[in-house]
Coordinates of C-alpha atoms and ligand atoms in Angstrom, one line a residue:
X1 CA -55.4 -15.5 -9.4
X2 CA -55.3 -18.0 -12.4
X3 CA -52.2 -19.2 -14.0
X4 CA -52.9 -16.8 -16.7
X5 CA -53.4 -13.7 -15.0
X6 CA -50.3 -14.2 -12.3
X7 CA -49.0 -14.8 -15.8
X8 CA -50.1 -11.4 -16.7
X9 CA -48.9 -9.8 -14.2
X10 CA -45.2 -11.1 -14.2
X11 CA -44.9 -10.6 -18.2
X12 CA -46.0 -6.8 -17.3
X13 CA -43.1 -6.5 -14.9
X14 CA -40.7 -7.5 -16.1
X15 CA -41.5 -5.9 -19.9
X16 CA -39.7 -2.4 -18.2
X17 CA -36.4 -4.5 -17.5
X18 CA -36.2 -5.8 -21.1
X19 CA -36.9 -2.2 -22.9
X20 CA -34.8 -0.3 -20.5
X21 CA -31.5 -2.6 -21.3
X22 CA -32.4 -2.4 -24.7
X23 CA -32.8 1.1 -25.1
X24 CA -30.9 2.7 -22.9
X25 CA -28.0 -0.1 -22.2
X26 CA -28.2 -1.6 -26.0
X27 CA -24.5 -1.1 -27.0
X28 CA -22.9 -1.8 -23.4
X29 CA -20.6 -5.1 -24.0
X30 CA -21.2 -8.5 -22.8
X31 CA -17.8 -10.1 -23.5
X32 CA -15.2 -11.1 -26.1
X33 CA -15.9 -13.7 -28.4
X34 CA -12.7 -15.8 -29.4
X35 CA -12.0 -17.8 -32.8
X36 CA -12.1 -20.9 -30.3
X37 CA -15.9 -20.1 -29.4
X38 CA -16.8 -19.2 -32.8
X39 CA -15.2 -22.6 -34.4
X40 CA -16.4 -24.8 -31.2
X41 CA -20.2 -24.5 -31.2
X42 CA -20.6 -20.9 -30.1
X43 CA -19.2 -22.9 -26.4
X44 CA -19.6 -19.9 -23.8
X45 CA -20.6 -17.2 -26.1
X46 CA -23.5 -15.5 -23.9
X47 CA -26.1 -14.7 -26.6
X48 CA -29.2 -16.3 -24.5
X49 CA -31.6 -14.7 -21.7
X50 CA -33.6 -16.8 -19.8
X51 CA -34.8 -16.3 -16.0
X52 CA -36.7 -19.7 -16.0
X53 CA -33.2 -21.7 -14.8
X54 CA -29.3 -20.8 -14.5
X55 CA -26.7 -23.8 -14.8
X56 CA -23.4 -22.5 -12.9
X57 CA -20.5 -24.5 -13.7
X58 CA -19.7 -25.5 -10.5
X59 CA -23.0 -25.2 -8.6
X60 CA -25.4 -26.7 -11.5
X61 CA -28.6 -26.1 -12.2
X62 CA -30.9 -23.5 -10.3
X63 CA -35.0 -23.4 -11.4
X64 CA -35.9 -19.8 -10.8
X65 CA -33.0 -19.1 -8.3
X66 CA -33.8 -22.6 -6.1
X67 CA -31.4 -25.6 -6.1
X68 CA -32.6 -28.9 -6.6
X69 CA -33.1 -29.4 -3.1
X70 CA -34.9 -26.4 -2.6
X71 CA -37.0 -26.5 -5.5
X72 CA -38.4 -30.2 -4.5
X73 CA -39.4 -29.1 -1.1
X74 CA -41.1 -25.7 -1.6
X75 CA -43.6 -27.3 -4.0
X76 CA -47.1 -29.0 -2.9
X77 CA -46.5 -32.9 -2.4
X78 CA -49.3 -35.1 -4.2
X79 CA -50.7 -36.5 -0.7
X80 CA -48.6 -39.6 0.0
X81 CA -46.0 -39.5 -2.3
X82 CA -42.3 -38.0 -1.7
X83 CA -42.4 -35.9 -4.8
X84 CA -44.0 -32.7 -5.8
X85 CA -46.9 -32.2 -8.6
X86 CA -45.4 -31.9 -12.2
X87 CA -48.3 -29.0 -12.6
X88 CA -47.2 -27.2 -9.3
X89 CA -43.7 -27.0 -10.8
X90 CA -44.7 -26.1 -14.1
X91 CA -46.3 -22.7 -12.3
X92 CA -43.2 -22.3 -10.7
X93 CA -40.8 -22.3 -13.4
X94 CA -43.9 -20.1 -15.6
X95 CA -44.0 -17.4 -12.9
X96 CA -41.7 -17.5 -10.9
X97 CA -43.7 -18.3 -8.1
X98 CA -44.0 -20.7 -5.6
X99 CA -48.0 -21.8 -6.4
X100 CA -50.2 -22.9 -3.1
X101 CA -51.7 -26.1 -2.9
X102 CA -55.0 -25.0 -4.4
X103 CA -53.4 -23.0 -7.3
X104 CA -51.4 -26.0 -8.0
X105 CA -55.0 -28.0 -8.3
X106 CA -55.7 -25.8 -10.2
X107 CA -53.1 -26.3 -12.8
X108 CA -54.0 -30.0 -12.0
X109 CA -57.4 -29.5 -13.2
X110 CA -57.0 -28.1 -16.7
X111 CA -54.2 -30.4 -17.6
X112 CA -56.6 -33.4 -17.1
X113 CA -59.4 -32.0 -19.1
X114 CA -56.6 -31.5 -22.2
X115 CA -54.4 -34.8 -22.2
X116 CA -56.7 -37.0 -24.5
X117 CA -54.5 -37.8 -27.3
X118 CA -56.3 -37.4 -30.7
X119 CA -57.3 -40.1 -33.0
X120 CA -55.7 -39.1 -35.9
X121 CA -52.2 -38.8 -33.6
X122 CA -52.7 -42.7 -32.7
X123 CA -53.4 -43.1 -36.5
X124 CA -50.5 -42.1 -38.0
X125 CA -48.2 -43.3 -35.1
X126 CA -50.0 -47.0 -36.0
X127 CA -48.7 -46.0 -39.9
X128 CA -45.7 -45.9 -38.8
X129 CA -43.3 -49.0 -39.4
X130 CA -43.0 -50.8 -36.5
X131 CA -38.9 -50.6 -35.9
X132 CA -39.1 -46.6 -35.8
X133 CA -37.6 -45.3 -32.8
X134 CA -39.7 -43.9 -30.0
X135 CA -38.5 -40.2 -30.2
X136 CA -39.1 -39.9 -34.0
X137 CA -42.7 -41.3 -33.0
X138 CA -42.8 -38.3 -29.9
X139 CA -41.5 -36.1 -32.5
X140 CA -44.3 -37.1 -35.1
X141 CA -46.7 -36.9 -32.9
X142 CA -46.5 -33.7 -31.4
X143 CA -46.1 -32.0 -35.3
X144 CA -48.5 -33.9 -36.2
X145 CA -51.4 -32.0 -33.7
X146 CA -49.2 -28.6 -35.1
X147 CA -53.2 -28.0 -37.1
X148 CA -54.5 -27.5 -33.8
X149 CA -52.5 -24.3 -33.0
X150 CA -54.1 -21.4 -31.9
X151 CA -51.2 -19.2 -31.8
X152 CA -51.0 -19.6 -36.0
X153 CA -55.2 -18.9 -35.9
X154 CA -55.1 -15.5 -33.8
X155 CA -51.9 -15.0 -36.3
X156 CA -53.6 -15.6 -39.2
X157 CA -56.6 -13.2 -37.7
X158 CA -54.1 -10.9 -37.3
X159 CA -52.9 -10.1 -33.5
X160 CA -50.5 -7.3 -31.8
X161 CA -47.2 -8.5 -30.7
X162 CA -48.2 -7.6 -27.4
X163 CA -50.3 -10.5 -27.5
X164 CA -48.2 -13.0 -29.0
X165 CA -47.7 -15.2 -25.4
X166 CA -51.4 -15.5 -24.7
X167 CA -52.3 -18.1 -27.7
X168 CA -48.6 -19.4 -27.2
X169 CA -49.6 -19.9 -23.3
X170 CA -53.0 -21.7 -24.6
X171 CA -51.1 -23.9 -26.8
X172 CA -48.5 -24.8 -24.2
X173 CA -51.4 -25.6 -21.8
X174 CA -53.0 -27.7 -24.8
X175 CA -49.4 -29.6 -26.0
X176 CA -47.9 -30.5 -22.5
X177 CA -50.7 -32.4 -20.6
X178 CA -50.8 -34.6 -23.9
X179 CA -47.1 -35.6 -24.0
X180 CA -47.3 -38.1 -21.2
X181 CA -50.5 -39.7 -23.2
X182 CA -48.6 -39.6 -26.0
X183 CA -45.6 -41.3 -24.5
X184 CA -47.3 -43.8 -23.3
X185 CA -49.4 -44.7 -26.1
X186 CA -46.1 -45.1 -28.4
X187 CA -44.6 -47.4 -24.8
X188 CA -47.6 -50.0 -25.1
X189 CA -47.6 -50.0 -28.7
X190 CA -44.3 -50.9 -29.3
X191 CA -43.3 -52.6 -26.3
X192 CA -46.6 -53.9 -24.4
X193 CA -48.5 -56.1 -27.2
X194 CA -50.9 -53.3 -28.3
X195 CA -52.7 -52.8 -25.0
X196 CA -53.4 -49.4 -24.1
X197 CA -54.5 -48.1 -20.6
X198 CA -57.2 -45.8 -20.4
X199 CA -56.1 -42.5 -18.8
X200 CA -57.3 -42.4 -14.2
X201 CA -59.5 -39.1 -13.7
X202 CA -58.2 -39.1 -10.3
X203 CA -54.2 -38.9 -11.4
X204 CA -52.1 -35.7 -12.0
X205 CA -49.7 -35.5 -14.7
X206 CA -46.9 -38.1 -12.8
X207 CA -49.4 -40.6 -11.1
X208 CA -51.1 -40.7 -14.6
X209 CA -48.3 -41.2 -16.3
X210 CA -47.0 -44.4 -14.5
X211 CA -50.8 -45.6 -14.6
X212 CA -50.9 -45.6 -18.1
X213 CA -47.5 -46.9 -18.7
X214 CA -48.5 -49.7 -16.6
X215 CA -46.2 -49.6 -13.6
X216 CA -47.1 -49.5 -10.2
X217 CA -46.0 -47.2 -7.1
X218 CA -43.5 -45.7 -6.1
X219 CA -43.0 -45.6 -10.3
X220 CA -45.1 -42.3 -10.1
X221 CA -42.8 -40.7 -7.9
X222 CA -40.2 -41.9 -10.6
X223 CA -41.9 -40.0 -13.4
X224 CA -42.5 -36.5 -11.0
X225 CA -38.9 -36.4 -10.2
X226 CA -37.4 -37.6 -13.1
X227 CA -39.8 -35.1 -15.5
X228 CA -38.7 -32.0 -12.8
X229 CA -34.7 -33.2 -13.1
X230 CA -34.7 -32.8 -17.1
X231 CA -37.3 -30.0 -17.4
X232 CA -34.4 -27.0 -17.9
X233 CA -30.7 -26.6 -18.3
X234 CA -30.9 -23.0 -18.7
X235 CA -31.4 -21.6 -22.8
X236 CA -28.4 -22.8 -24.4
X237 CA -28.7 -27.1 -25.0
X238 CA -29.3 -28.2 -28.1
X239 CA -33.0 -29.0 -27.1
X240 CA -33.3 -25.7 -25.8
X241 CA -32.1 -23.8 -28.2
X242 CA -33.6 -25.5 -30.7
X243 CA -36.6 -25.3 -29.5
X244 CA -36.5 -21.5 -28.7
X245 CA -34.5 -20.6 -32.4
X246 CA -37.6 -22.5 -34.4
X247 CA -39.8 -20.3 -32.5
X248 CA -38.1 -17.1 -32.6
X249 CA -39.8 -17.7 -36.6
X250 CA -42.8 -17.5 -34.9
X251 CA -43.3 -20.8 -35.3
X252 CA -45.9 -22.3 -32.8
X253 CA -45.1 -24.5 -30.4
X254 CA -45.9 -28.1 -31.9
X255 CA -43.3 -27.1 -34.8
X256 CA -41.2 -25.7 -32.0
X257 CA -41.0 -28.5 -29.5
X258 CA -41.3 -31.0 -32.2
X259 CA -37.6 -29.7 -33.6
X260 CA -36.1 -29.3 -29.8
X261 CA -36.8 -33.2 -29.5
X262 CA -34.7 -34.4 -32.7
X263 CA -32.1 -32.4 -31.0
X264 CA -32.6 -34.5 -28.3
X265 CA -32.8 -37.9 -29.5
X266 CA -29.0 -37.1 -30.8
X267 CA -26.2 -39.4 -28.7
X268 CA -24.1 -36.5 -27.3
X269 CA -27.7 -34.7 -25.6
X270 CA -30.8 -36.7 -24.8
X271 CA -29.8 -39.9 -26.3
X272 CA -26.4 -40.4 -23.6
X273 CA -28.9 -42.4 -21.0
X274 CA -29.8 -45.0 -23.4
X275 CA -26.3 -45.1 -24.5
X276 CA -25.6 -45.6 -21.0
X277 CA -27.7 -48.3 -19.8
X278 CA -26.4 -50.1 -23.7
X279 CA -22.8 -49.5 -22.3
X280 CA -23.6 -51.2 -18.5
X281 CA -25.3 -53.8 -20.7
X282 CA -22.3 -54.8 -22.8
X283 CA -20.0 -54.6 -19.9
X284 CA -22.0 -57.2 -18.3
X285 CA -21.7 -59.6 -21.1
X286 CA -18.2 -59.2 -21.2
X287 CA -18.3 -60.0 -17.8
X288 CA -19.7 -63.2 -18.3
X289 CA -20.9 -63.7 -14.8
X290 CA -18.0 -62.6 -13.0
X291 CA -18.2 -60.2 -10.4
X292 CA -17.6 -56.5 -11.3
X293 CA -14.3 -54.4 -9.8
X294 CA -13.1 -51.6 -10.0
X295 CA -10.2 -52.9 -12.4
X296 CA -12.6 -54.9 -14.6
X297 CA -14.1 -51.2 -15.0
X298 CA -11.0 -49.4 -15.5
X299 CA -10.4 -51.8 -18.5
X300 CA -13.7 -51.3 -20.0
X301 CA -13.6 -47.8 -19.8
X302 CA -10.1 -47.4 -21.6
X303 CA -11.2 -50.1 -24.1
X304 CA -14.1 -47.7 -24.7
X305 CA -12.4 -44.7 -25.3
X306 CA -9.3 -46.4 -27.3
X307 CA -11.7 -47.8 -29.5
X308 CA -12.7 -43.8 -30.1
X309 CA -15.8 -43.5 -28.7
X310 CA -16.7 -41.3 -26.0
X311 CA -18.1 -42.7 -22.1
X312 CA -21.2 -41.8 -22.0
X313 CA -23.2 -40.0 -19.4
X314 CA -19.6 -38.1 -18.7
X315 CA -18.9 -34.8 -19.4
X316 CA -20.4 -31.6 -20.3
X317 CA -20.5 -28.4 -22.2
X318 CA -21.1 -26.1 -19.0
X319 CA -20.7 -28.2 -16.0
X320 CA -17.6 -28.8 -14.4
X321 CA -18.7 -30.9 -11.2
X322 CA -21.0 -33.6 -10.6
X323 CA -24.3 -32.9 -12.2
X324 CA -26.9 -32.2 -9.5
X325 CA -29.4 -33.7 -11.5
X326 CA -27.1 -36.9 -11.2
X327 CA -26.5 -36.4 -7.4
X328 CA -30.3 -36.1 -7.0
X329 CA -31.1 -39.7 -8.5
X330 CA -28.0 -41.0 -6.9
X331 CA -30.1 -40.1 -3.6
X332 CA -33.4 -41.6 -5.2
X333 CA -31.3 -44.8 -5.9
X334 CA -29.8 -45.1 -1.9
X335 CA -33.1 -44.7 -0.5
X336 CA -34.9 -47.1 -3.0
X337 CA -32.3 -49.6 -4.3
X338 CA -29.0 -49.3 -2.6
X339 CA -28.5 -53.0 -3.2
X340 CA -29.3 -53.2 -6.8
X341 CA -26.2 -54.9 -8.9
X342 CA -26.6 -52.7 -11.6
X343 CA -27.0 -49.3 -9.1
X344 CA -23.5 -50.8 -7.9
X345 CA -22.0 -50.8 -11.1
X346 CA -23.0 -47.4 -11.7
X347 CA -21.0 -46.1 -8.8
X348 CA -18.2 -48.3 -9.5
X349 CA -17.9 -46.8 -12.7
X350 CA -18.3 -42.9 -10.8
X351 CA -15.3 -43.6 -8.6
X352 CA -13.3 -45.0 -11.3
X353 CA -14.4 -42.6 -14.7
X354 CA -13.7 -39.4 -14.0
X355 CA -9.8 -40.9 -12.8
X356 CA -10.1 -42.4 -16.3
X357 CA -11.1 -39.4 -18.3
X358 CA -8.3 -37.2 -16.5
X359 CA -5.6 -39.8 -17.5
X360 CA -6.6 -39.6 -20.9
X361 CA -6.9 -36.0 -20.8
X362 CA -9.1 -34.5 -23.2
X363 CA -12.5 -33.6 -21.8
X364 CA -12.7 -30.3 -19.8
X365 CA -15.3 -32.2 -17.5
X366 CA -14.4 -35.5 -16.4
X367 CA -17.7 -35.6 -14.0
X368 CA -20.9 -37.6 -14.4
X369 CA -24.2 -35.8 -16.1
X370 CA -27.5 -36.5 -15.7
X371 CA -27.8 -39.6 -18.0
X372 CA -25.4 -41.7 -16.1
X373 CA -27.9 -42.1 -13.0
X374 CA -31.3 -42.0 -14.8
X375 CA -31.4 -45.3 -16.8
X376 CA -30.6 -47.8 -13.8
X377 CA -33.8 -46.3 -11.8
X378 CA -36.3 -47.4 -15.1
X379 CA -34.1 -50.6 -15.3
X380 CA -35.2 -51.0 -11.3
X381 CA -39.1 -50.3 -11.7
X382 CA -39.2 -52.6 -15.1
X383 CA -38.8 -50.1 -18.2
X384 CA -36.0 -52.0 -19.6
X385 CA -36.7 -51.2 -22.9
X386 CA -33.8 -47.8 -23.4
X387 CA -34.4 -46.8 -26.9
X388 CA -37.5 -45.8 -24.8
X389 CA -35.7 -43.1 -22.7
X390 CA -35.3 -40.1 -24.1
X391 CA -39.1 -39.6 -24.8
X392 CA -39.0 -39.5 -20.6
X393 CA -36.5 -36.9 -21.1
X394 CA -38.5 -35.4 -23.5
X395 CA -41.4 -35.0 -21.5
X396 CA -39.4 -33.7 -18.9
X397 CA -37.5 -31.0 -21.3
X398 CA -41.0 -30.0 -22.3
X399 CA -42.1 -28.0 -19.3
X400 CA -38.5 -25.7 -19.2
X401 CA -38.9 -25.0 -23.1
X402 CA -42.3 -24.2 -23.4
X403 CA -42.7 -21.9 -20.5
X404 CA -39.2 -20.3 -22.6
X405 CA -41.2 -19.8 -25.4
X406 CA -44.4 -18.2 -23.9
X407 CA -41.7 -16.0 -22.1
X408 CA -40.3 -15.3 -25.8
X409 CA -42.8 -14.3 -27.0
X410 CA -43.8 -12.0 -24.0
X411 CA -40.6 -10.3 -23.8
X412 CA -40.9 -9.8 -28.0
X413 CA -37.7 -11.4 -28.2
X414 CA -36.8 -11.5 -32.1
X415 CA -36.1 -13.9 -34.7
X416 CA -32.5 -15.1 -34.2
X417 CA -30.1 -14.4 -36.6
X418 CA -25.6 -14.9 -35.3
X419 CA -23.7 -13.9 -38.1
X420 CA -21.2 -16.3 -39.9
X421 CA -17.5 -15.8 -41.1
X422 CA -15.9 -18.0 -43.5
X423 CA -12.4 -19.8 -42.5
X424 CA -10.5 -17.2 -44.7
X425 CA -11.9 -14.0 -42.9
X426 CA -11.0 -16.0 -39.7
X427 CA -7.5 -16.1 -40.8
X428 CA -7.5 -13.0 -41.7
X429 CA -8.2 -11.9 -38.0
X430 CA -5.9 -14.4 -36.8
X431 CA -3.0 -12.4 -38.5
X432 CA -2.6 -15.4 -40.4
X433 CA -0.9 -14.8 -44.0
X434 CA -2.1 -16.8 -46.7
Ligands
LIG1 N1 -15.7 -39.5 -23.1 C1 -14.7 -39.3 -23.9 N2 -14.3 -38.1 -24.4 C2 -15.0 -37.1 -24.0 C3 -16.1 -37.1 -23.1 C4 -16.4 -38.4 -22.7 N3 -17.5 -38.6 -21.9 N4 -16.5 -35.9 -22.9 C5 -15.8 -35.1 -23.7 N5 -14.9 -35.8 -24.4 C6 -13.9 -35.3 -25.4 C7 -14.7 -34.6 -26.5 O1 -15.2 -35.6 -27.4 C8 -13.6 -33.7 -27.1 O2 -12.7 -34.5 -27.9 P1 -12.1 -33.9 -29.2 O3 -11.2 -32.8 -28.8 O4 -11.4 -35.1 -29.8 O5 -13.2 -33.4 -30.0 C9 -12.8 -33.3 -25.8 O6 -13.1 -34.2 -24.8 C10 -13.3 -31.9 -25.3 O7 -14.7 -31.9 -25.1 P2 -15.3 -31.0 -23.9 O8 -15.0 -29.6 -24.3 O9 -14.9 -31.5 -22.6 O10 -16.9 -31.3 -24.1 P3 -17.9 -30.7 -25.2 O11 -18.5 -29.5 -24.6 O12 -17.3 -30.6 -26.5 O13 -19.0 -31.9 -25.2 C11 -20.5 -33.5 -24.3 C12 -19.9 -32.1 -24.1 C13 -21.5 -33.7 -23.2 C14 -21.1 -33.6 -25.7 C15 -19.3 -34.5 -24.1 O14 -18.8 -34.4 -22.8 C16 -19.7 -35.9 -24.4 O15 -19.7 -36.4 -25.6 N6 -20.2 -36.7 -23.3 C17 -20.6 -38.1 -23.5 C18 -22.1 -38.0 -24.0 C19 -23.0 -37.6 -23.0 O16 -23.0 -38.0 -21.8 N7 -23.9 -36.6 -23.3 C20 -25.0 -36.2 -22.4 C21 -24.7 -34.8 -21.9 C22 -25.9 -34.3 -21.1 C23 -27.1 -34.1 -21.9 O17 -27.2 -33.2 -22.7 N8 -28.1 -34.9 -21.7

């Protein structure tokens, strides 16, 4: 069975589940909601359904019920690499399945004969002045190929709703394959003198990738896990929820994935492993040569936070343990660079931080995220250049919020609307006299 019709077959499923809870459950509660969640960014409020991933607090993330782990070691292996195919996990977290090898090749197939970048995307990326940053570039581009939607042309033709995912799947399948081109078009642009890499018929979407960016093996592997790690943090991130809110207007996916990625290029989300490697690279300077301990740390990390600003690649809005995603890189980094100076700085600062951030006693999650590991593994392999990466994590975020969107629009989920109070009516509820 294709992608498409396992697709099908899942969407026609699980329809029954959806209806039933609306119709017959529809006024059942979910929880409270508190004037803390409503002033604090709607923190906690459980207004979201996904089934692509789950982040518990204390556990982490979970792609369609597998643990990191897990989900790396039920999926095909591209033949001599440690890592699975991007495609084969992109049909997981779609279905729900775990695809075989040749469904996966499948998947494989298609995304090579759609990742050509248009000319007119390279155009307006080379009008672009030169000091623009790489994610308002990824952004650009992507809304920039929005003309090419097919979802807005079977709109525009008129279509039931019932049929709403299918053009949204075909314009998933059309956007994603061309995001690594994409990235790596705006890479050697900016940062390799103008010379471009013409895409290998033989690569998937990783082994491509690190082709066309220029770096050798094991950088591939790099790319496959790193794109799996940031793919989906379940519905509520700001690149997630972004991304699913701009479509819940029926907006197609280029509009759609284009506005989850400003969300990410902000410092608290996507932007933190940039900000990270920037930190390591100041601290080194102040250093001036000497050798790193754990007190020099200590120092650097209160100096950081009594000058107001937060550490970053610490912390997070559900978490409240290590980040798996971190753990998993952390492992990368053992078997591949355990000696690295700046690997070992890294774990100075993850004995010393989270002692730190209790001390000074304000962030409900004193653990490392995702972004504190990810930078020191493209420092490693030669991708020095940070502002750089968040477009990886963008690429990576892509797979987890465009199979949410085709699933939006499959389950007919409907244009999001929370309601608003004003500070006054809060008070009001409060008790508070005025
Ligand atoms: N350093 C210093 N202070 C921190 C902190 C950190 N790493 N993390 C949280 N705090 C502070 C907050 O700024 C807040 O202070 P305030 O009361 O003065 O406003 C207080 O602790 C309580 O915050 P919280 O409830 O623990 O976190 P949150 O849900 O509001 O924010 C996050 C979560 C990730 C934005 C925050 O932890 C942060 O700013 N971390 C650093 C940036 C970072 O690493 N971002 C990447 C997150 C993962 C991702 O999306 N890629």
């Amino acid at each position: 069975m294709s992608l498409k019709e396992t697709l099908l077959r899942k969407i026609e499923e699980h329809r029954p589940r959806t209806t039933r809870l609306l119709k017959e459950y529809g006024s059942t509660k979910v929880q409270e909601t508190t004037i803390e969640q409503v002033i604090g960014g709607a923190r906690g409020i459980r207004s979201l359904v996904t089934d692509i991933s789950y982040l518990d607090p204390f556990e982490g993330i979970r792609f369609r019920g597998k643990t990191i782990p897990e989900t790396f070691e039920c999926l095909p292996k591209v033949p001599g690499c440690d890592y699975p195919y991007v495609e084969g996990f992109f049909w997981f977290l779609m279905t729900g399945d775990v695809p075989t090898l040749e469904e996966t090749l499948e998947v494989v197939e298609e995304f090579k004969k759609r990742r050509a970048l248009p000319q007119y995307v390279v155009d307006i990326l080379r009008a672009m002045p030169t000091d623009t940053h790489p994610m308002t570039m990824f952004s650009a581009g992507i809304l920039a190929m929005q003309r090419e939607s097919l979802f807005v042309k079977r709109y525009n033709e008129g279509m039931k709703k019932t049929e709403y995912w299918e053009p949204m799947l075909e314009d998933v399948l059309n956007l994603l394959p061309k995001l690594p081109t994409l990235a790596a078009y705006i890479y050697r642009m900016k940062y390799k003198a103008d010379i471009h890499i013409p895409a290998d018929p033989n690569l998937d979407f990783g082994g491509n990738f690190a082709h066309q960016m220029g770096f050798a093996k094991p950088y591939d592997d790099v790319a496959r896990m790193y794109f799996i790690l940031h793919s989906d943090h379940e519905s509520g991130n700001v690149s997630a929820h972004t991304t699913h809110l701009v479509a819940s207007a029926l907006s197609d996916a280029y509009y759609s994935l284009s506005a989850g990625m400003n969300g990410l290029a902000g410092p608290l989300h996507g932007l933190a492993n940039q900000e990270v490697l920037s930190w390591m690279m100041k601290f080194q300077e102040k250093l001036g040569g000497q050798e790193p301990t754990q007190e020099l740390v200590k120092q650097a990390l209160w100096d950081t936070l009594n000058a107001g600003q937060v550490i970053p690649g610490y912390g997070h809005a559900v978490l409240r343990k290590t980040d798996p995603r971190y753990m998993a890189q952390r492992e990368f980094c053992l078997n591949n660079l355990p000696d690295y100076p700046l690997f070992k700085v890294i774990n100075m600062v993850f004995e010393v931080a989270p002692g730190v951030l209790t001390e000074h006693g304000k962030t409900k999650n004193p653990w490392p995220n995702v972004d504190a590991q990810s930078g020191v593994i493209q420092w490693y392999y030669g991708l020095t250049e940070w502002d750089f990466y968040t477009v990886l994590f963008g690429i990576g975020r892509a797979i987890g919020v465009l199979s949410n969107i085709t699933w939006d629009r499959a389950l007919a989920y409907p244009i999001e609307r929370p309601k608003s109070l004003t500070t006054a009516m809060l008070e009001e509820v409060a008790g508070i006299k005025s």
